Coordinates of C-alpha atoms in Angstrom, one line a residue:
Q1093 CA -11.0 -7.6 8.0
V1094 CA -11.9 -5.7 11.2
Q1095 CA -14.9 -4.3 10.5
L1096 CA -16.4 -1.7 13.5
V1097 CA -19.4 -0.5 14.2
E1098 CA -21.3 2.0 16.3
A1099 CA -24.3 2.0 17.2
G1100 CA -26.4 4.6 19.8
G1101 CA -26.2 8.4 18.6
D1102 CA -29.7 11.1 18.5
L1103 CA -30.8 14.2 18.6
G1104 CA -31.3 15.2 21.9
P1105 CA -31.5 18.3 24.3
P1106 CA -28.8 19.7 26.8
G1107 CA -28.4 18.1 30.0
G1108 CA -29.8 14.9 28.6
S1109 CA -27.9 11.8 28.2
L1110 CA -26.1 8.6 25.9
R1111 CA -24.7 5.5 25.2
L1112 CA -23.5 4.5 22.3
S1113 CA -21.8 1.1 21.2
C1114 CA -19.0 0.1 19.1
A1115 CA -19.4 -4.0 18.5
A1116 CA -16.0 -4.9 16.7
S1117 CA -16.2 -7.5 14.1
V1118 CA -12.2 -9.3 15.5
T1119 CA -12.4 -10.3 19.0
L1120 CA -8.0 -9.7 18.4
L1121 CA -9.6 -6.8 19.6
R1122 CA -10.7 -7.9 23.5
F1123 CA -7.1 -7.7 24.1
K1124 CA -6.2 -3.6 22.4
T1125 CA -6.5 -0.6 24.1
M1126 CA -10.1 0.3 22.2
G1127 CA -10.2 4.7 22.2
W1128 CA -13.4 7.0 21.3
Y1129 CA -13.1 9.5 19.2
R1130 CA -15.9 12.0 17.1
Q1131 CA -15.5 15.1 14.6
A1132 CA -18.0 18.2 15.0
P1133 CA -18.6 19.8 11.5
G1134 CA -15.5 22.0 10.1
K1135 CA -13.1 20.1 12.4
E1136 CA -10.6 17.8 12.9
R1137 CA -11.4 14.3 14.0
E1138 CA -10.3 14.3 18.3
L1139 CA -9.6 11.6 20.4
V1140 CA -12.5 11.4 23.3
A1141 CA -11.5 8.9 24.9
T1142 CA -9.3 5.5 25.6
L1143 CA -9.9 2.3 27.7
T1144 CA -7.1 -0.6 28.0
Y1145 CA -7.3 -3.7 28.2
I1146 CA -7.3 -4.2 31.9
G1147 CA -9.2 -1.3 32.2
N1148 CA -7.2 2.3 32.4
T1149 CA -9.1 5.2 30.9
K1150 CA -8.3 8.4 29.8
Y1151 CA -10.1 11.3 28.8
V1152 CA -9.9 14.8 26.5
D1153 CA -10.7 17.7 29.3
S1154 CA -14.0 19.4 27.7
V1155 CA -15.9 15.8 28.5
K1156 CA -14.0 14.1 31.9
G1157 CA -17.0 13.9 34.7
R1158 CA -19.3 13.5 31.8
F1159 CA -18.2 10.9 29.9
T1160 CA -17.3 6.8 30.5
I1161 CA -15.9 4.7 28.4
S1162 CA -16.4 0.4 28.8
R1163 CA -15.8 -2.2 27.5
D1164 CA -17.7 -6.1 27.2
N1165 CA -14.5 -8.1 26.0
A1166 CA -17.4 -11.0 25.5
K1167 CA -19.5 -9.3 23.6
I1168 CA -15.9 -7.1 22.0
T1169 CA -18.3 -4.1 22.2
V1170 CA -17.6 -1.0 23.9
Y1171 CA -19.5 1.1 25.3
L1172 CA -20.1 5.5 25.0
R1173 CA -21.9 6.4 28.1
M1174 CA -22.4 10.3 27.3
N1175 CA -24.1 12.7 30.1
S1176 CA -25.1 16.7 31.0
L1177 CA -25.1 17.2 26.9
K1178 CA -23.9 20.0 25.7
P1179 CA -24.5 21.6 21.9
E1180 CA -20.2 21.7 21.5
D1181 CA -20.9 17.5 21.8
T1182 CA -22.6 17.6 18.3
A1183 CA -20.3 15.2 16.1
A1184 CA -20.0 12.2 14.6
Y1185 CA -18.8 9.7 17.0
Y1186 CA -16.0 6.6 16.2
C1187 CA -14.9 3.1 17.6
N1188 CA -11.3 1.9 16.8
V1189 CA -8.2 1.6 18.3
Y1190 CA -5.4 3.6 19.9
P1191 CA -3.4 4.4 18.3
P1192 CA -6.1 3.9 15.2
G1193 CA -5.9 2.0 12.3
K1194 CA -6.6 3.9 9.6
D1195 CA -8.5 0.6 7.7
Y1196 CA -10.5 0.1 10.4
W1197 CA -13.3 3.3 10.1
G1198 CA -16.5 2.7 10.8
Q1199 CA -19.7 5.0 9.4
G1200 CA -19.3 6.7 12.9
T1201 CA -22.6 7.4 14.3
Q1202 CA -24.5 10.8 15.2
V1203 CA -24.7 12.8 17.6
T1204 CA -27.3 15.6 17.3
V1205 CA -27.5 18.2 21.1
S1206 CA -30.0 20.8 20.0
S1207 CA -33.2 22.4 22.7

C-alpha cells in the first residue's frame, strides 16, 4: 500500500519561503515521475510541478522561477522549495505520482500566505 506523507506547510508572510516534503512508503516511487499539486478553497486541485526520475522538471506558469521541485531517491522523499510566496499560493499542497494515482492522495499540508 502506497502512503505519501506531506509536511512543512505553515503560515507565512508574502515574500517568505517554505520547503515542503513528501515521504513515500514504497521504494518503487523512486522510478516514478512525482508531482506536487495544490487545492485552494473553492477551486479545483491543480498540478504545480513535476519531476521525472532522470531529473526533468515542469512547473505551472504561476510558480515558475519561484518554486523548485527536487527529490532524494535514497530517502524516497520529494521536496518543494517555495520562494517569494504570494497570497494566491495559499492552498493545501499534496504530492502524488504523475499522472496522479487516485488511491495515493495523502492528507496534504496547508500553506497560508498572509500578512
